[in-house]
XYZ file of C-alpha atoms in Angstrom:
388
model
C -63.528 -35.420 -19.945
C -65.581 -34.619 -16.843
C -66.476 -38.288 -16.376
C -62.817 -39.273 -16.783
C -61.796 -36.796 -14.096
C -64.562 -38.132 -11.840
C -63.387 -41.707 -12.315
C -59.764 -40.824 -11.557
C -60.795 -38.835 -8.481
C -62.978 -41.684 -7.249
C -60.170 -44.210 -7.604
C -57.739 -41.939 -5.782
C -60.110 -41.328 -2.897
C -60.922 -45.007 -2.504
C -57.228 -45.879 -2.525
C -56.515 -43.265 0.141
C -59.343 -44.651 2.274
C -57.773 -48.100 2.236
C -60.261 -50.074 0.149
C -60.811 -50.974 -3.468
C -64.259 -51.121 -4.975
C -65.578 -54.614 -5.659
C -65.311 -56.259 -9.080
C -62.036 -54.608 -9.964
C -63.169 -50.998 -9.688
C -66.733 -50.702 -10.986
C -69.526 -51.004 -8.469
C -72.253 -53.111 -10.088
C -75.176 -52.054 -7.919
C -77.775 -49.818 -9.478
C -81.185 -48.595 -8.400
C -83.618 -49.694 -11.115
C -86.154 -47.148 -12.339
C -89.675 -47.604 -11.108
C -91.188 -47.748 -7.663
C -89.674 -46.207 -4.545
C -88.893 -47.839 -1.233
C -91.981 -48.562 0.826
C -92.523 -49.013 4.534
C -93.843 -52.242 6.028
C -94.316 -51.830 9.762
C -90.884 -50.940 11.161
C -89.094 -52.073 7.993
C -88.195 -50.493 4.648
C -88.706 -52.739 1.634
C -87.645 -52.525 -1.987
C -90.319 -52.721 -4.725
C -89.768 -56.489 -5.017
C -90.396 -56.982 -1.295
C -86.807 -57.416 -0.123
C -85.736 -55.869 3.179
C -83.834 -52.621 2.627
C -80.973 -52.018 5.059
C -80.523 -48.338 5.878
C -76.741 -48.028 6.092
C -76.229 -44.329 5.592
C -73.652 -41.572 5.779
C -73.667 -37.788 6.136
C -72.844 -35.979 2.874
C -74.418 -32.574 3.373
C -72.703 -30.633 0.554
C -73.021 -33.291 -2.137
C -75.836 -31.440 -3.901
C -73.940 -28.154 -3.659
C -70.995 -29.764 -5.461
C -73.298 -31.050 -8.180
C -74.877 -27.605 -8.569
C -71.637 -25.617 -8.671
C -69.356 -27.387 -11.125
C -67.808 -29.915 -8.732
C -69.559 -32.998 -10.040
C -66.270 -34.908 -10.010
C -66.132 -34.485 -6.221
C -69.693 -35.732 -5.877
C -68.979 -38.686 -8.160
C -65.860 -39.609 -6.185
C -67.733 -39.581 -2.890
C -70.562 -41.711 -4.281
C -68.087 -44.246 -5.684
C -66.364 -44.520 -2.310
C -69.670 -44.870 -0.424
C -70.801 -47.665 -2.729
C -67.447 -49.426 -2.336
C -68.080 -49.594 1.413
C -71.539 -51.151 0.947
C -73.375 -48.064 2.157
C -76.927 -47.652 0.888
C -77.939 -44.038 1.677
C -76.295 -40.612 1.470
C -77.908 -37.770 3.437
C -77.725 -34.403 1.677
C -79.024 -30.873 2.248
C -81.116 -29.254 -0.494
C -80.216 -25.719 0.640
C -77.783 -24.047 2.998
C -75.910 -20.865 3.885
C -72.878 -19.996 5.994
C -70.473 -22.909 5.626
C -72.602 -23.936 2.631
C -73.626 -21.826 -0.342
C -76.638 -23.446 -1.968
C -79.797 -21.530 -2.801
C -83.093 -23.437 -2.913
C -83.389 -22.834 -6.664
C -79.851 -24.049 -7.403
C -80.423 -27.112 -5.250
C -83.635 -27.998 -7.052
C -82.026 -27.536 -10.457
C -79.159 -29.912 -9.627
C -81.118 -32.522 -7.688
C -82.194 -34.682 -10.667
C -78.554 -35.004 -11.734
C -77.383 -36.019 -8.258
C -80.142 -38.601 -7.978
C -79.116 -40.061 -11.341
C -75.453 -40.219 -10.281
C -76.339 -41.921 -7.007
C -78.631 -44.435 -8.718
C -75.762 -45.575 -10.935
C -73.897 -46.523 -7.761
C -76.882 -48.280 -6.197
C -77.298 -45.510 -3.621
C -80.418 -43.881 -2.248
C -80.448 -40.189 -1.360
C -82.142 -38.860 1.758
C -82.922 -35.285 0.710
C -83.297 -32.781 3.539
C -85.568 -30.158 1.987
C -85.321 -27.401 4.619
C -82.136 -26.308 6.394
C -81.410 -22.787 7.600
C -84.849 -21.654 6.445
C -84.847 -18.699 8.869
C -81.800 -17.204 7.163
C -82.543 -17.993 3.508
C -85.384 -16.496 1.486
C -87.605 -19.500 0.868
C -91.269 -20.442 0.975
C -91.125 -23.704 2.983
C -94.284 -25.153 1.450
C -93.116 -24.362 -2.083
C -89.644 -25.795 -1.415
C -91.026 -29.056 -0.044
C -93.520 -29.400 -2.898
C -90.835 -28.814 -5.542
C -88.412 -31.267 -3.928
C -91.255 -33.763 -3.591
C -92.031 -33.595 -7.311
C -88.393 -34.229 -8.196
C -88.142 -37.063 -5.674
C -91.289 -38.684 -7.079
C -89.568 -39.014 -10.460
C -86.524 -40.830 -9.022
C -86.876 -44.243 -7.399
C -83.804 -43.744 -5.187
C -85.176 -40.697 -3.357
C -86.408 -40.489 0.214
C -87.318 -37.193 1.820
C -86.782 -35.632 5.231
C -88.656 -32.347 5.295
C -86.476 -30.479 7.801
C -83.210 -30.896 9.630
C -84.001 -30.223 13.303
C -87.307 -28.412 12.664
C -87.352 -26.494 15.965
C -83.774 -25.226 15.697
C -83.473 -21.401 15.774
C -82.091 -21.464 12.218
C -85.433 -22.757 10.918
C -88.355 -20.511 9.959
C -91.106 -20.290 12.560
C -93.573 -22.202 10.373
C -91.141 -25.124 10.207
C -91.245 -25.435 14.015
C -94.847 -26.658 13.828
C -95.365 -30.384 13.190
C -98.861 -29.648 11.893
C -97.388 -27.454 9.150
C -94.853 -30.116 8.196
C -97.587 -32.750 8.087
C -99.556 -30.485 5.761
C -96.522 -30.130 3.472
C -96.034 -33.899 3.489
C -99.646 -34.585 2.533
C -98.991 -33.241 -0.967
C -96.125 -35.687 -1.652
C -96.917 -38.937 -3.413
C -95.060 -42.269 -3.579
C -91.933 -41.065 -1.735
C -91.134 -42.147 1.848
C -91.286 -38.982 3.974
C -90.055 -38.102 7.473
C -91.020 -34.757 8.985
C -87.724 -34.137 10.766
C -85.661 -35.152 13.756
C -87.347 -33.998 16.920
C -88.783 -36.140 19.660
C -92.520 -35.983 20.122
C -95.579 -37.588 18.640
C -96.201 -34.758 16.169
C -92.833 -35.078 14.438
C -93.323 -38.842 14.077
C -96.295 -38.388 11.744
C -94.448 -39.229 8.503
C -93.909 -42.565 6.788
C -90.723 -43.030 8.792
C -89.090 -41.237 11.717
C -85.654 -39.647 12.028
C -83.989 -39.318 15.411
C -80.899 -37.495 16.618
C -79.699 -39.739 19.436
C -78.839 -37.590 22.493
C -75.117 -36.872 22.571
C -74.671 -37.885 26.192
C -71.045 -37.780 27.404
C -71.602 -39.425 30.776
C -70.243 -42.837 31.674
C -66.717 -42.025 30.539
C -67.969 -40.948 27.102
C -70.228 -43.981 26.524
C -73.518 -42.225 27.289
C -74.403 -41.574 23.641
C -73.991 -45.281 22.892
C -76.289 -46.301 25.740
C -78.941 -43.812 24.576
C -79.401 -45.758 21.323
C -81.320 -48.467 23.181
C -84.223 -46.041 23.673
C -84.855 -46.340 19.952
C -86.308 -49.823 20.433
C -89.010 -48.331 22.665
C -89.783 -45.688 20.015
C -90.183 -48.402 17.391
C -92.697 -50.213 19.559
C -94.622 -46.982 20.102
C -94.652 -45.642 16.538
C -94.646 -48.918 14.566
C -92.773 -47.430 11.611
C -89.099 -47.329 10.544
C -86.818 -45.251 12.774
C -83.477 -43.938 11.507
C -80.663 -42.693 13.730
C -79.568 -40.118 11.184
C -77.399 -37.635 13.076
C -75.911 -39.141 16.235
C -72.706 -37.790 17.739
C -70.178 -37.491 14.940
C -66.654 -38.763 14.549
C -63.974 -36.121 14.357
C -60.212 -35.668 14.292
C -60.359 -34.046 17.745
C -62.600 -34.919 20.697
C -65.262 -32.262 21.310
C -67.538 -33.200 24.219
C -71.158 -33.525 23.125
C -70.320 -32.951 19.473
C -67.455 -35.142 18.227
C -66.017 -38.421 19.495
C -62.714 -40.009 18.491
C -62.958 -43.510 19.974
C -63.454 -46.293 17.391
C -64.593 -48.637 20.178
C -67.614 -46.463 20.879
C -68.515 -46.237 17.184
C -68.192 -50.017 16.871
C -70.593 -50.426 19.788
C -72.931 -47.762 18.376
C -73.199 -49.508 15.011
C -73.904 -52.857 16.619
C -76.444 -51.511 19.098
C -78.248 -49.496 16.412
C -78.790 -52.672 14.412
C -79.636 -54.775 17.464
C -82.317 -52.249 18.478
C -83.827 -52.447 14.975
C -82.975 -48.926 13.773
C -81.627 -47.634 10.484
C -78.102 -46.282 10.928
C -76.312 -43.217 9.547
C -72.627 -42.518 10.188
C -72.130 -38.862 11.072
C -68.713 -37.170 11.070
C -67.047 -33.781 10.718
C -65.839 -34.211 7.134
C -69.293 -35.488 6.193
C -70.648 -31.966 6.599
C -68.528 -31.201 3.537
C -69.160 -34.559 1.821
C -65.506 -35.541 2.088
C -64.370 -39.155 2.385
C -63.274 -39.860 5.979
C -59.556 -40.112 6.671
C -57.367 -40.601 9.725
C -59.250 -41.037 12.986
C -62.604 -40.448 11.275
C -61.890 -43.365 8.944
C -60.929 -45.565 11.907
C -64.255 -44.719 13.543
C -66.156 -45.359 10.307
C -64.508 -48.744 9.770
C -65.359 -49.771 13.333
C -68.985 -48.645 12.906
C -69.260 -50.398 9.537
C -68.284 -53.755 11.084
C -71.827 -54.074 12.446
C -73.005 -55.485 9.107
C -70.398 -58.264 9.189
C -70.826 -59.303 12.836
C -74.611 -59.575 13.184
C -76.987 -61.561 10.946
C -78.247 -59.826 7.833
C -81.864 -59.812 9.031
C -81.242 -58.965 12.700
C -83.310 -55.749 12.567
C -86.435 -57.416 11.222
C -87.127 -60.300 13.591
C -87.040 -61.154 17.256
C -87.420 -59.087 20.419
C -85.029 -56.509 21.886
C -84.279 -56.824 25.602
C -82.131 -55.229 28.244
C -80.451 -57.674 30.620
C -82.861 -58.559 33.407
C -86.040 -57.918 31.419
C -88.725 -60.553 31.671
C -87.901 -63.241 29.125
C -84.334 -62.009 28.532
C -81.594 -64.581 28.020
C -79.247 -62.590 30.284
C -80.752 -62.440 33.765
C -78.098 -60.160 35.280
C -74.512 -58.927 34.970
C -71.804 -57.249 37.027
C -72.554 -53.527 36.718
C -69.060 -52.783 37.980
C -67.550 -54.549 34.963
C -69.948 -53.467 32.180
C -72.114 -50.409 31.626
C -75.034 -52.276 30.067
C -76.011 -55.517 28.339
C -78.535 -55.708 25.491
C -79.829 -58.559 23.371
C -82.069 -59.483 20.483
C -83.747 -62.820 20.970
C -85.071 -64.872 18.073
C -86.607 -68.247 18.933
C -83.820 -70.280 20.555
C -80.988 -67.863 19.652
C -80.001 -64.601 21.325
C -77.434 -62.092 20.119
C -75.986 -60.262 23.119
C -73.850 -57.116 23.357
C -72.066 -56.142 26.564
C -71.080 -52.457 26.355
C -68.297 -50.619 28.173
C -66.729 -53.831 29.433
C -63.795 -53.909 31.834
C -62.760 -57.483 32.565
C -65.395 -60.184 33.028
C -68.936 -58.746 32.803
C -70.211 -61.636 34.921
C -73.198 -62.546 32.771
C -75.773 -64.722 34.514
C -77.939 -66.640 32.078
C -81.616 -67.424 32.434
C -82.404 -71.149 32.749
C -81.608 -73.118 29.613
C -79.462 -70.450 27.932
C -75.792 -71.064 27.156
C -73.300 -68.860 25.253
C -72.014 -70.633 22.151
C -69.768 -67.933 20.677
C -67.963 -64.914 22.089
C -66.269 -62.082 20.207
C -64.249 -59.564 22.186
C -62.907 -56.173 21.213
C -61.994 -53.003 23.064
C -64.618 -52.428 25.828
C -67.119 -54.656 24.012
C -68.287 -58.260 23.931
C -70.621 -59.791 21.354
C -72.060 -63.177 22.261
C -74.391 -65.640 20.636
C -76.377 -67.832 22.997
C -78.690 -70.759 22.419
C -81.488 -72.160 24.505
C -81.614 -75.893 25.025
C -84.695 -77.528 23.549
């Protein structure tokens, strides 16, 4: 009966969100048992060596639902996420205040959630420590226990702490050396220490980054900040995931929530162009609810990035800003566009002009010619080729 309710709820949510799951209602992806994802330079790979595309979404309370008799809600969300070709859900393993999940309850329910997600072909990024200053927990014990569970499930990846230096985290969690010590006991599971800038917090297998929520440039600042991720990749030489950028919301809230689908479309494209993993963050995602209304519009715009750019764009070529040495775009009209970025692969360059008003006045380096242009609100995507 519980599974029937879950299936009905999933179908209803997907219908409300404006999309049907592929293959007539049953998503056919699964995560096979066995080895976990592995890192290969700046790329995640599946056990058979295929590139894994991190296309994630915030779902903080998903484990709480599984723990507290709301498995149908968790199942419905997972079904919807799979129907939109997402690959990762980001969940909290504990929480207080607007959540009510003790560390012990979270650990008890985690194997079940991982099994549910695997049936939908989804990976789970488990955030082991959240609100650790306000909840009675031994951080080392919590991480070790979550790590053991994650090691038994091939679709698990682990972020040790959400914003480790936040005042809501225990003092020990603020220290990257302590987190690195916790991580050293975990085997076979990709581990990130937590989203804070600095060399110490980049010591895991992969790195998580909360892109600064800049509201300058008529609200486009947080989009422009994404480009800095390409420099971090070059420095750290391991996968980098933008896992909690500014979120979509029903109401604009400067520095916290944005409501403009055009900016989320640009953010998705630029995240991929820069070579980062991408996670869609939004207000209802804190409660693991399927986006609706303006949040859904923003999600759909963000999700277009995987249909516009080549499938392997993150894994090859060189990221440039317009005017860099070797860039295909030598200059542009800064009065008509906020910035221009590109990823150049051999004789092809994919170019994104951000915050466009009118003609961005692109000037091409010798030999380069645009062969395709796609325009949308405040954005241009171009493909250029270099004559041989």
